[in-house]
Coordinates of C-alpha atoms and ligand atoms in Angstrom, one line a residue:
M55 CA -4.3 28.1 -3.7
S56 CA -2.3 26.7 -6.7
E57 CA 0.5 29.4 -6.7
K58 CA 1.4 28.8 -3.1
K59 CA 1.4 25.0 -3.7
E60 CA 4.4 22.9 -3.1
H61 CA 5.3 20.9 -6.2
W62 CA 7.9 18.4 -7.0
G63 CA 11.4 19.5 -7.6
S64 CA 11.6 17.3 -10.7
S65 CA 10.1 14.5 -12.2
F66 CA 13.0 11.9 -11.0
G67 CA 11.8 13.5 -7.4
F68 CA 8.5 12.5 -7.9
I69 CA 9.0 9.1 -9.4
M70 CA 11.1 7.9 -6.5
A71 CA 8.4 9.5 -4.2
M72 CA 5.9 7.5 -5.6
A73 CA 8.3 4.7 -5.5
G74 CA 9.1 5.2 -2.2
S75 CA 5.4 4.9 -1.0
A76 CA 4.6 2.1 -3.1
V77 CA 7.8 -0.3 -2.0
G78 CA 7.5 -1.2 1.2
L79 CA 6.8 -4.1 4.0
G80 CA 4.2 -5.4 1.1
N81 CA 7.2 -5.7 -1.5
I82 CA 9.3 -7.7 1.0
W83 CA 7.8 -9.6 3.6
R84 CA 4.4 -9.7 2.2
F85 CA 5.1 -10.4 -1.5
S86 CA 7.6 -12.8 -0.3
F87 CA 5.2 -15.2 2.1
I88 CA 2.2 -14.8 -0.1
T89 CA 4.2 -16.0 -3.5
G90 CA 5.6 -18.7 -1.1
Q91 CA 2.2 -20.0 -0.1
N92 CA 0.7 -19.6 -3.8
G93 CA 3.5 -21.9 -5.3
G94 CA 5.4 -19.5 -6.7
S95 CA 6.2 -18.5 -10.2
A96 CA 2.3 -19.0 -11.8
F97 CA 1.1 -16.6 -8.8
L98 CA 3.9 -14.2 -10.1
L99 CA 2.4 -14.4 -13.5
V100 CA -0.9 -13.9 -12.2
Y101 CA 0.6 -11.2 -10.2
L102 CA 2.0 -9.0 -12.9
G103 CA -1.1 -9.6 -14.9
C104 CA -2.9 -8.0 -11.7
V105 CA -0.6 -5.2 -12.0
F106 CA -0.8 -4.3 -15.8
L107 CA -4.9 -4.8 -15.9
V108 CA -6.0 -3.2 -12.8
G109 CA -3.2 -1.4 -10.9
I110 CA -1.9 0.7 -13.8
P111 CA -5.6 1.9 -14.9
I112 CA -6.5 2.8 -10.9
M113 CA -3.0 4.5 -10.3
L114 CA -3.3 6.7 -13.6
C115 CA -7.1 7.4 -12.5
E116 CA -6.1 8.6 -9.0
L117 CA -2.7 10.7 -10.2
T118 CA -4.9 12.1 -12.8
M119 CA -7.3 13.2 -10.3
G120 CA -4.8 14.3 -8.3
R121 CA -3.4 17.0 -10.7
A122 CA -6.6 18.2 -12.1
A123 CA -7.3 19.3 -8.8
Q124 CA -4.0 20.3 -7.4
S125 CA -5.9 19.6 -4.3
N126 CA -6.0 17.3 -1.3
P127 CA -8.5 14.3 -1.5
V128 CA -11.4 15.9 0.1
R129 CA -11.4 19.2 -2.6
T130 CA -10.8 16.8 -5.3
F131 CA -14.1 15.3 -5.4
H132 CA -15.6 18.5 -4.4
K133 CA -13.9 20.0 -7.6
L134 CA -14.2 17.7 -10.3
G135 CA -17.7 17.0 -10.4
P136 CA -21.1 17.4 -8.8
E137 CA -20.7 17.1 -5.1
R138 CA -23.8 15.0 -5.2
S139 CA -24.7 12.8 -7.9
N140 CA -27.8 10.3 -8.2
L141 CA -25.1 7.8 -8.1
S142 CA -23.9 9.0 -4.9
S143 CA -27.6 9.0 -3.2
T144 CA -27.9 5.4 -4.3
I145 CA -24.8 4.4 -2.3
G146 CA -26.0 6.3 0.8
V147 CA -29.3 4.5 0.4
L148 CA -27.9 1.3 -0.2
A149 CA -25.3 2.0 3.2
L150 CA -28.4 2.7 4.9
V151 CA -30.2 -0.4 3.8
C152 CA -26.9 -2.6 5.1
A153 CA -27.3 -0.5 8.3
I154 CA -30.9 -1.5 8.7
S155 CA -30.0 -5.4 8.2
F156 CA -27.4 -5.2 10.6
L157 CA -29.3 -3.6 13.0
S158 CA -31.9 -6.6 12.8
F159 CA -29.2 -9.1 13.6
G160 CA -28.2 -7.4 16.5
H161 CA -24.9 -6.2 15.2
F162 CA -25.2 -2.4 16.7
F163 CA -21.7 -1.6 15.6
Y164 CA -21.5 -2.3 11.9
A165 CA -25.1 -0.6 11.8
A166 CA -23.7 2.5 13.2
L167 CA -20.9 2.6 10.8
F168 CA -22.9 1.7 7.9
A169 CA -25.7 4.2 9.1
I170 CA -23.1 7.2 9.3
A171 CA -21.3 6.6 6.1
G172 CA -24.9 6.1 4.3
A173 CA -26.3 9.5 5.9
S174 CA -23.1 11.2 5.0
F175 CA -23.4 9.8 1.1
I176 CA -26.8 11.1 1.2
T177 CA -25.9 14.7 2.5
F178 CA -22.5 15.4 1.6
G179 CA -22.0 13.2 -1.6
W180 CA -18.8 12.1 -3.0
V181 CA -16.8 14.1 -0.5
T182 CA -17.5 11.4 2.0
L183 CA -15.3 9.6 0.0
G184 CA -12.8 12.3 0.1
V185 CA -12.5 11.9 3.5
L186 CA -12.5 8.3 3.3
Y187 CA -9.6 8.4 1.3
G188 CA -7.8 11.4 2.9
A189 CA -7.5 11.1 6.5
I190 CA -9.3 7.6 7.6
T191 CA -7.8 5.2 5.6
P192 CA -4.4 6.0 5.5
L193 CA -4.2 7.0 9.4
F194 CA -5.8 3.2 9.8
I195 CA -2.9 1.8 8.1
L196 CA -0.3 4.0 9.6
A197 CA -1.5 2.9 13.0
Y198 CA -0.4 -0.8 12.5
Y199 CA 2.3 0.0 9.9
G200 CA 4.3 1.5 12.6
V201 CA 3.9 -1.4 14.4
V202 CA 5.5 -3.6 11.8
G203 CA 8.0 -0.7 11.4
G204 CA 9.1 -1.2 15.2
W205 CA 9.7 -5.0 14.7
T206 CA 11.5 -4.2 11.7
L207 CA 13.8 -1.9 13.9
I208 CA 14.5 -4.0 16.8
Y209 CA 15.4 -6.9 14.2
V210 CA 17.9 -4.0 12.9
W211 CA 19.3 -3.7 16.3
K212 CA 19.5 -7.0 17.0
S213 CA 21.1 -8.2 13.9
V214 CA 23.7 -5.2 15.0
T215 CA 24.5 -6.6 18.3
G216 CA 24.4 -9.9 17.0
Q217 CA 21.5 -11.4 18.5
L218 CA 20.3 -13.0 15.5
N219 CA 22.6 -15.6 15.6
V220 CA 20.3 -18.5 15.5
H221 CA 20.8 -22.2 14.5
T222 CA 17.5 -23.9 14.8
V223 CA 14.0 -22.8 14.3
A224 CA 13.4 -23.1 18.2
E225 CA 15.9 -20.5 18.6
A226 CA 14.3 -18.2 15.7
T227 CA 10.9 -18.6 17.3
A228 CA 12.1 -17.4 21.0
V229 CA 13.6 -14.6 18.8
M230 CA 10.6 -13.2 17.4
T231 CA 7.6 -14.4 19.4
P232 CA 8.4 -12.0 22.4
I233 CA 8.7 -9.3 19.9
I234 CA 4.8 -9.7 18.5
M235 CA 3.2 -11.3 21.7
T236 CA 4.8 -8.6 24.0
P237 CA 4.2 -10.9 27.3
K238 CA 4.4 -9.1 30.6
G239 CA 8.2 -7.9 31.2
Y240 CA 8.8 -7.7 27.2
W241 CA 6.8 -4.8 26.6
A242 CA 9.2 -1.6 26.9
T243 CA 11.6 -2.9 23.6
P244 CA 8.7 -3.3 20.9
L245 CA 7.0 -0.2 22.3
I246 CA 10.1 2.1 22.5
A247 CA 10.7 0.7 18.7
T248 CA 7.0 1.6 17.2
L249 CA 7.1 5.1 19.0
A250 CA 11.1 5.6 17.3
F251 CA 9.5 4.6 14.1
M252 CA 6.7 6.7 14.2
L253 CA 8.7 9.8 15.5
T254 CA 11.0 9.2 12.5
T255 CA 8.1 9.5 10.0
A256 CA 6.9 12.1 11.5
V257 CA 10.3 14.3 11.2
I258 CA 10.8 13.6 7.8
I259 CA 6.9 14.8 7.1
W260 CA 7.7 17.7 9.4
I261 CA 10.9 18.7 7.2
G262 CA 8.2 19.3 4.2
V263 CA 8.0 17.7 0.6
Q264 CA 10.8 18.7 -1.5
K265 CA 12.9 19.0 1.6
G266 CA 11.5 16.0 3.5
I267 CA 10.0 13.1 1.3
E268 CA 12.0 13.8 -2.1
R269 CA 15.3 14.0 -0.7
F270 CA 14.8 10.9 1.5
S271 CA 13.3 9.0 -1.0
K272 CA 15.8 10.2 -4.0
I273 CA 18.6 9.1 -1.3
F274 CA 17.3 5.5 0.1
M275 CA 15.4 4.2 -2.8
P276 CA 18.4 3.7 -5.3
L277 CA 20.2 2.3 -2.2
L278 CA 17.6 -0.3 -1.5
A279 CA 17.8 -1.4 -4.8
L280 CA 21.7 -1.7 -4.3
L281 CA 21.1 -3.8 -0.7
L282 CA 18.9 -5.8 -2.7
V283 CA 21.3 -6.2 -5.5
V284 CA 23.7 -7.3 -2.8
L285 CA 21.5 -10.0 -1.3
I286 CA 20.8 -11.5 -4.8
F287 CA 24.6 -11.8 -5.7
R288 CA 24.8 -13.6 -2.3
G289 CA 21.7 -16.1 -2.7
L290 CA 22.4 -17.0 -6.6
T291 CA 26.3 -17.5 -5.8
L292 CA 25.5 -20.3 -3.5
E293 CA 25.2 -24.0 -4.4
G294 CA 21.5 -25.0 -5.0
A295 CA 20.1 -21.5 -5.8
S296 CA 19.2 -22.8 -9.0
K297 CA 16.0 -24.2 -7.3
G298 CA 14.7 -21.2 -6.1
L299 CA 15.3 -19.4 -9.5
R300 CA 13.3 -22.2 -10.6
F301 CA 10.6 -21.9 -8.3
L302 CA 10.3 -18.4 -9.4
F303 CA 10.4 -18.1 -12.9
V304 CA 9.2 -21.9 -14.3
P305 CA 5.1 -21.9 -14.0
D306 CA 3.7 -24.7 -12.4
F307 CA -0.2 -23.8 -13.2
S308 CA -1.1 -27.1 -11.0
Q309 CA -0.3 -24.8 -7.9
L310 CA -2.6 -22.2 -9.0
S311 CA -6.7 -21.7 -7.4
G312 CA -9.4 -19.0 -8.0
R313 CA -8.1 -18.0 -4.4
S314 CA -4.9 -17.2 -5.6
C315 CA -5.6 -15.2 -8.3
L316 CA -7.8 -12.8 -5.6
A317 CA -4.7 -12.7 -3.5
A318 CA -2.8 -11.3 -6.5
L319 CA -5.1 -9.0 -7.2
G320 CA -5.4 -7.9 -3.5
H321 CA -1.9 -7.6 -3.2
A322 CA -1.5 -5.3 -6.2
F323 CA -3.8 -2.8 -4.9
Y324 CA -1.9 -2.9 -1.4
S325 CA 1.6 -3.1 -3.2
L326 CA 0.6 -0.2 -5.6
S327 CA -0.3 2.0 -2.4
L328 CA -4.0 2.4 -4.3
G329 CA -7.2 3.5 -2.5
M330 CA -5.5 5.5 0.3
G331 CA -5.6 8.8 -1.1
I332 CA -1.5 8.7 -1.2
T333 CA -1.5 8.7 -5.0
I334 CA -3.9 11.6 -5.3
T335 CA -2.3 13.7 -2.8
Y336 CA 0.8 13.2 -4.5
G337 CA -0.7 13.5 -8.0
A338 CA -1.6 17.0 -7.0
Y339 CA 1.9 18.2 -6.2
L340 CA 3.0 17.7 -9.8
K341 CA 3.4 20.6 -12.7
R342 CA 0.8 19.8 -15.9
D343 CA 4.0 19.2 -17.6
N344 CA 4.5 15.7 -16.2
N345 CA 3.8 12.8 -18.5
L346 CA 1.3 11.0 -16.3
P347 CA 1.0 8.0 -18.1
R348 CA 4.8 7.2 -18.6
S349 CA 5.3 8.3 -14.8
T350 CA 2.3 5.7 -14.0
V351 CA 4.2 2.7 -16.2
I352 CA 7.5 3.7 -14.3
I353 CA 6.3 3.6 -10.8
A354 CA 4.3 0.4 -11.4
L355 CA 7.0 -1.3 -13.5
L356 CA 9.8 -0.2 -10.5
D357 CA 7.1 -1.4 -7.9
T358 CA 6.8 -4.7 -9.6
L359 CA 11.1 -4.9 -10.0
V360 CA 11.5 -4.6 -6.7
S361 CA 8.8 -7.4 -5.7
V362 CA 10.8 -9.7 -8.0
M363 CA 14.2 -8.6 -6.6
A364 CA 13.0 -9.3 -3.1
G365 CA 11.9 -12.7 -4.4
L366 CA 15.2 -13.4 -6.2
A367 CA 16.9 -12.2 -2.7
I368 CA 14.7 -14.5 -0.5
F369 CA 14.0 -17.8 -2.8
P370 CA 17.4 -18.9 -3.8
V371 CA 18.8 -18.5 -0.3
V372 CA 15.4 -20.2 1.0
F373 CA 16.4 -23.5 -1.1
A374 CA 19.9 -23.6 -0.9
M375 CA 19.4 -23.8 2.8
G376 CA 16.9 -26.5 2.6
F377 CA 13.7 -24.4 4.0
A378 CA 10.2 -24.4 3.1
P379 CA 9.1 -21.9 0.7
D380 CA 5.8 -21.5 2.5
S381 CA 6.2 -20.8 5.8
G382 CA 3.7 -17.8 6.0
P383 CA 4.3 -14.3 7.4
S384 CA 7.3 -15.3 9.6
L385 CA 9.3 -16.2 6.3
I386 CA 11.4 -13.6 6.3
F387 CA 11.6 -13.0 10.3
K388 CA 12.5 -16.7 11.2
V389 CA 13.7 -18.2 8.0
L390 CA 16.1 -15.5 6.8
P391 CA 18.1 -14.8 10.1
L392 CA 18.3 -18.8 10.1
A393 CA 19.5 -19.3 6.6
F394 CA 22.5 -16.3 6.7
Q395 CA 23.5 -18.0 10.1
K396 CA 24.5 -20.7 7.5
L397 CA 26.4 -18.3 5.6
P398 CA 30.1 -17.0 6.0
L399 CA 29.4 -12.8 7.3
S400 CA 26.0 -14.1 8.8
T401 CA 25.7 -11.0 10.6
V402 CA 26.6 -8.7 7.8
W403 CA 24.0 -10.4 5.8
N404 CA 21.4 -9.9 8.6
I405 CA 22.2 -6.2 8.8
I406 CA 21.9 -5.3 5.1
F407 CA 18.5 -7.1 4.7
F408 CA 17.0 -5.6 7.3
V409 CA 18.1 -2.2 7.0
A410 CA 16.7 -2.7 3.4
V411 CA 13.5 -3.9 4.9
L412 CA 13.7 -0.9 7.3
I413 CA 14.3 1.7 5.0
A414 CA 11.1 0.5 2.4
A415 CA 8.8 0.6 5.4
L416 CA 10.1 4.3 6.4
T417 CA 9.4 5.6 3.0
S418 CA 5.7 4.2 2.8
A419 CA 5.2 5.2 6.4
V420 CA 6.1 8.7 5.2
S421 CA 3.2 8.6 2.3
L422 CA 0.6 7.5 4.7
L423 CA 0.9 10.6 6.9
E424 CA 1.5 13.2 4.4
G425 CA -2.1 12.4 3.0
P426 CA -3.9 13.1 6.2
V427 CA -1.0 16.4 7.3
C428 CA -1.9 18.1 3.6
L429 CA -5.2 17.5 3.8
M430 CA -5.5 19.1 7.3
V431 CA -3.3 22.0 6.5
E432 CA -5.5 23.1 3.7
E433 CA -8.6 22.5 5.4
L434 CA -7.8 23.8 8.9
K435 CA -5.3 26.3 7.4
W436 CA -3.1 25.0 10.2
K437 CA 0.8 24.9 9.8
R438 CA 2.4 21.8 9.1
S439 CA 3.9 21.7 12.5
R440 CA 0.6 22.0 14.4
V441 CA -0.9 19.4 12.6
L442 CA 1.7 17.2 13.7
L443 CA 1.8 18.3 17.2
V444 CA -2.0 17.4 17.2
L445 CA -1.9 13.9 15.0
V446 CA 1.5 12.5 15.9
P447 CA 0.5 12.0 19.8
I448 CA -2.6 10.3 19.1
L449 CA -1.3 8.0 16.2
C450 CA 1.6 7.3 18.6
F451 CA -0.8 6.4 21.3
V452 CA -3.2 3.9 19.2
S453 CA 0.2 2.3 17.7
C454 CA 1.4 1.9 21.5
V455 CA -1.7 0.1 22.1
I456 CA -1.9 -2.2 19.1
T457 CA 1.5 -2.8 20.0
L458 CA 0.5 -4.1 23.4
A459 CA -2.3 -6.2 22.0
S460 CA -0.6 -7.6 18.6
G461 CA -0.1 -11.0 19.7
D462 CA -3.3 -11.5 22.0
Y463 CA -5.4 -9.4 24.7
S464 CA -3.4 -10.7 27.9
N465 CA -1.8 -7.1 28.5
F466 CA -5.7 -5.7 28.3
P467 CA -8.2 -8.4 28.6
K468 CA -11.3 -5.8 28.9
L469 CA -9.8 -4.2 25.5
G470 CA -10.1 -7.4 24.2
E471 CA -13.5 -8.5 25.4
F472 CA -14.8 -5.2 24.0
I473 CA -12.8 -5.7 20.8
Q474 CA -14.3 -9.1 20.4
K475 CA -17.8 -8.2 20.9
T476 CA -17.8 -5.3 18.9
F477 CA -16.3 -6.5 15.8
L478 CA -17.7 -10.0 16.1
T479 CA -14.2 -11.8 16.2
T480 CA -13.3 -14.3 18.0
Q481 CA -9.9 -14.8 17.5
G482 CA -7.1 -12.6 16.5
S483 CA -5.7 -9.8 18.0
L484 CA -5.9 -5.8 17.6
F485 CA -3.2 -5.9 15.3
D486 CA -5.2 -8.4 13.1
T487 CA -8.5 -6.1 13.3
F488 CA -6.9 -3.3 11.6
D489 CA -5.0 -5.3 9.2
T490 CA -8.2 -6.9 8.3
G491 CA -10.3 -3.9 8.5
A492 CA -7.6 -1.8 6.3
C493 CA -7.2 -4.5 3.6
Q494 CA -10.5 -6.2 3.0
W495 CA -12.7 -3.2 3.8
L496 CA -11.6 -0.3 3.3
I497 CA -9.0 -0.3 0.6
P498 CA -11.4 -2.3 -1.8
I499 CA -14.1 -0.3 -1.0
A500 CA -12.4 2.9 -1.6
C501 CA -10.9 1.4 -4.8
F502 CA -14.2 0.5 -6.3
L503 CA -15.7 3.9 -5.4
T504 CA -13.1 5.8 -6.9
L505 CA -13.5 3.7 -10.1
L506 CA -17.2 4.5 -10.3
Y507 CA -16.7 8.1 -9.5
A508 CA -13.9 8.5 -12.6
G509 CA -15.6 6.5 -14.7
W510 CA -19.3 7.4 -14.5
V511 CA -19.6 10.8 -12.3
W512 CA -16.1 12.9 -13.3
G513 CA -16.2 10.7 -16.7
P514 CA -13.4 9.5 -18.8
K515 CA -13.5 12.3 -21.4
E516 CA -12.5 15.0 -18.8
A517 CA -9.6 12.5 -17.2
V518 CA -8.2 12.4 -20.5
K519 CA -7.9 15.7 -21.4
E520 CA -6.1 16.0 -18.3
M521 CA -3.9 13.2 -19.0
R522 CA -3.0 14.7 -22.4
S523 CA -1.6 17.8 -20.8
G524 CA 2.3 16.6 -20.5
S525 CA 2.0 13.3 -22.8
T526 CA 3.2 13.5 -26.2
G527 CA -0.1 12.2 -28.1
A528 CA 0.6 8.5 -27.4
M529 CA -2.5 7.7 -25.4
D530 CA -4.7 9.0 -28.4
T531 CA -2.4 6.9 -31.3
H532 CA -3.4 3.5 -32.3
C533 CA -2.0 1.0 -29.9
W534 CA -1.4 -1.4 -33.2
H535 CA 0.9 1.5 -34.5
L536 CA 2.5 2.3 -31.4
L537 CA 3.7 -1.3 -31.0
S538 CA 4.9 -1.3 -34.6
G539 CA 6.6 1.9 -34.2
V540 CA 5.2 3.4 -37.4
H541 CA 3.3 5.9 -35.2
E542 CA 2.9 9.8 -35.9
Y543 CA 1.6 11.2 -32.8
N544 CA -2.1 12.0 -33.0
V545 CA -2.6 15.3 -30.6
T546 CA -5.8 16.4 -32.6
G547 CA -9.4 15.0 -32.8
D548 CA -11.0 11.8 -31.9
P549 CA -8.9 9.4 -30.3
S550 CA -8.0 6.4 -32.4
P551 CA -10.3 3.7 -31.1
L552 CA -7.8 1.0 -30.3
S553 CA -5.6 4.2 -28.2
P554 CA -4.4 3.6 -24.6
C555 CA -6.9 6.0 -23.7
V556 CA -9.8 4.4 -25.0
I557 CA -8.6 1.3 -23.6
W558 CA -7.9 2.8 -20.3
A559 CA -11.4 4.5 -20.4
F560 CA -13.2 1.1 -21.0
F561 CA -10.9 -0.5 -18.1
I562 CA -12.2 2.1 -15.6
R563 CA -15.6 1.8 -16.2
F564 CA -16.2 -1.6 -16.5
I565 CA -12.9 -4.1 -16.2
S566 CA -11.4 -2.4 -13.0
P567 CA -14.4 -2.4 -11.1
I568 CA -15.6 -5.7 -11.8
L569 CA -12.5 -7.2 -10.7
V570 CA -11.9 -4.9 -7.6
L571 CA -15.5 -6.2 -6.9
L572 CA -14.4 -9.6 -7.0
A573 CA -11.6 -9.5 -4.7
F574 CA -13.6 -7.3 -2.4
L575 CA -15.7 -10.3 -2.0
D576 CA -13.3 -12.8 -2.0
G577 CA -11.6 -10.5 1.0
L578 CA -15.4 -11.0 3.0
G579 CA -14.9 -15.0 1.9
V580 CA -18.1 -15.3 -0.1
F581 CA -15.6 -17.6 -2.7
R582 CA -14.6 -19.9 0.2
Ligands
PFF839 N1 2.7 -0.1 -0.4 C1 3.3 0.0 0.6 C2 3.8 -1.5 0.8 O1 3.8 -2.3 -0.2 O2 4.3 -2.2 1.8 C3 2.3 -0.4 1.8 C4 1.4 1.4 1.8 C5 2.1 2.4 2.1 C6 0.0 1.1 1.4 C7 1.5 3.6 1.5 C8 -0.6 2.2 1.4 C9 0.1 3.6 1.4 F1 -0.7 4.3 1.3

């Protein structure tokens, strides 16, 4: 299979495609509003810590697994180690215990979910994790990511046609509310926008990895950076912009709580696209001469740089115009058009900004669809076009239902009743249900189990062997020697005890799983 496998054309193309996956709505929309809500600079510092201490080790782990197996996530777990181990059976049994507890409380839906997962772990072992990774999580996320993509598309259209020339908060709210709430009589626009976004994503995937994703990312990622630079320049030249800079770069630790630290950790997974099989899938398209540790650090740095650039583009404008930074998820959609309105050439700034967000959303959506498509091509031996013909209509259907129930269930009262009974939620929309399901359940669980697998089943020894191929030997050299610049690369024998590979192995075995578990428990509300 490996001779036929498509590979990245160049290291630059691979890095741009990975950055394209990582850089998305998370960096611009989500990063800016949670940074605004958590006090700015101190949160940014903690976020940087999370990226380096947890994000980079997990990303390196997923890339290494993908390249070692040269295969989709399901086969990766099948190829790299024993299909079943004591650990996978224990996980299965624990899931069954959870299922019984849910049953005793009369929560049939969750009981069924845990029973299926438990039985699958006991019967198929780690391959279950591959299926969760390779198909369930990315499709689940894409279904609602496409809805936000649709909103962005509408905002691009509205900015081009001058409909974002709003002057008051009430006017800005009046523009946004119908898009999200899809009231009777206004559902066609959001629906068409969601479909257009999904179909564009499908066309890029249909064209293929090198011609499609790689070429698309190589052109659009640098363009996105350029657009952000233009916006930063505009923001920084405004009077009062320095308040925004102070908010972003002068730490005020009194604003920080345990909750914001865990929010930073959860956002790091989301932003780096971890726990969704994408990194494994993209790693499988890599040739053995790629320097994995170097690529990982570059990708994480690029993703973080774009988040910081987005912050730099947004907060100086917000402060210069006298708006509050903690307005929540509506920050970019409501506040920025209002803020831009007070600048000369407001329509141009609106267009530049929302086009940048749209590009970021598209490159991420492309990566979400590529994983399941690659999996089905390899496992079912179908052509890409056939997989897309089956998958895309189903996805579009689900996305349309989420679009129509993204504010409340007024379009589908029966569906609302069903969802609320099934998921035991009393409030929120279908959009919220998907968001919570993905970010608080699927991603942390997948990250945690992958770390257990890599750290304790496949084993750091094998992982480090794979990592050495294409890397210079820096991974085996003492950190102190590397930092002081007096190193001679150690390529033979035991690694130095304080070398990056030893530190990494320690992280993936102990530190990272504990931190992921904390983030997961926080998502469940244990610390509230
Ligand atoms: N990392 C993307 C963002 O920050 O918007 C979101 C995302 C894309 C998550 C692709 C997961 C993924 F597989």
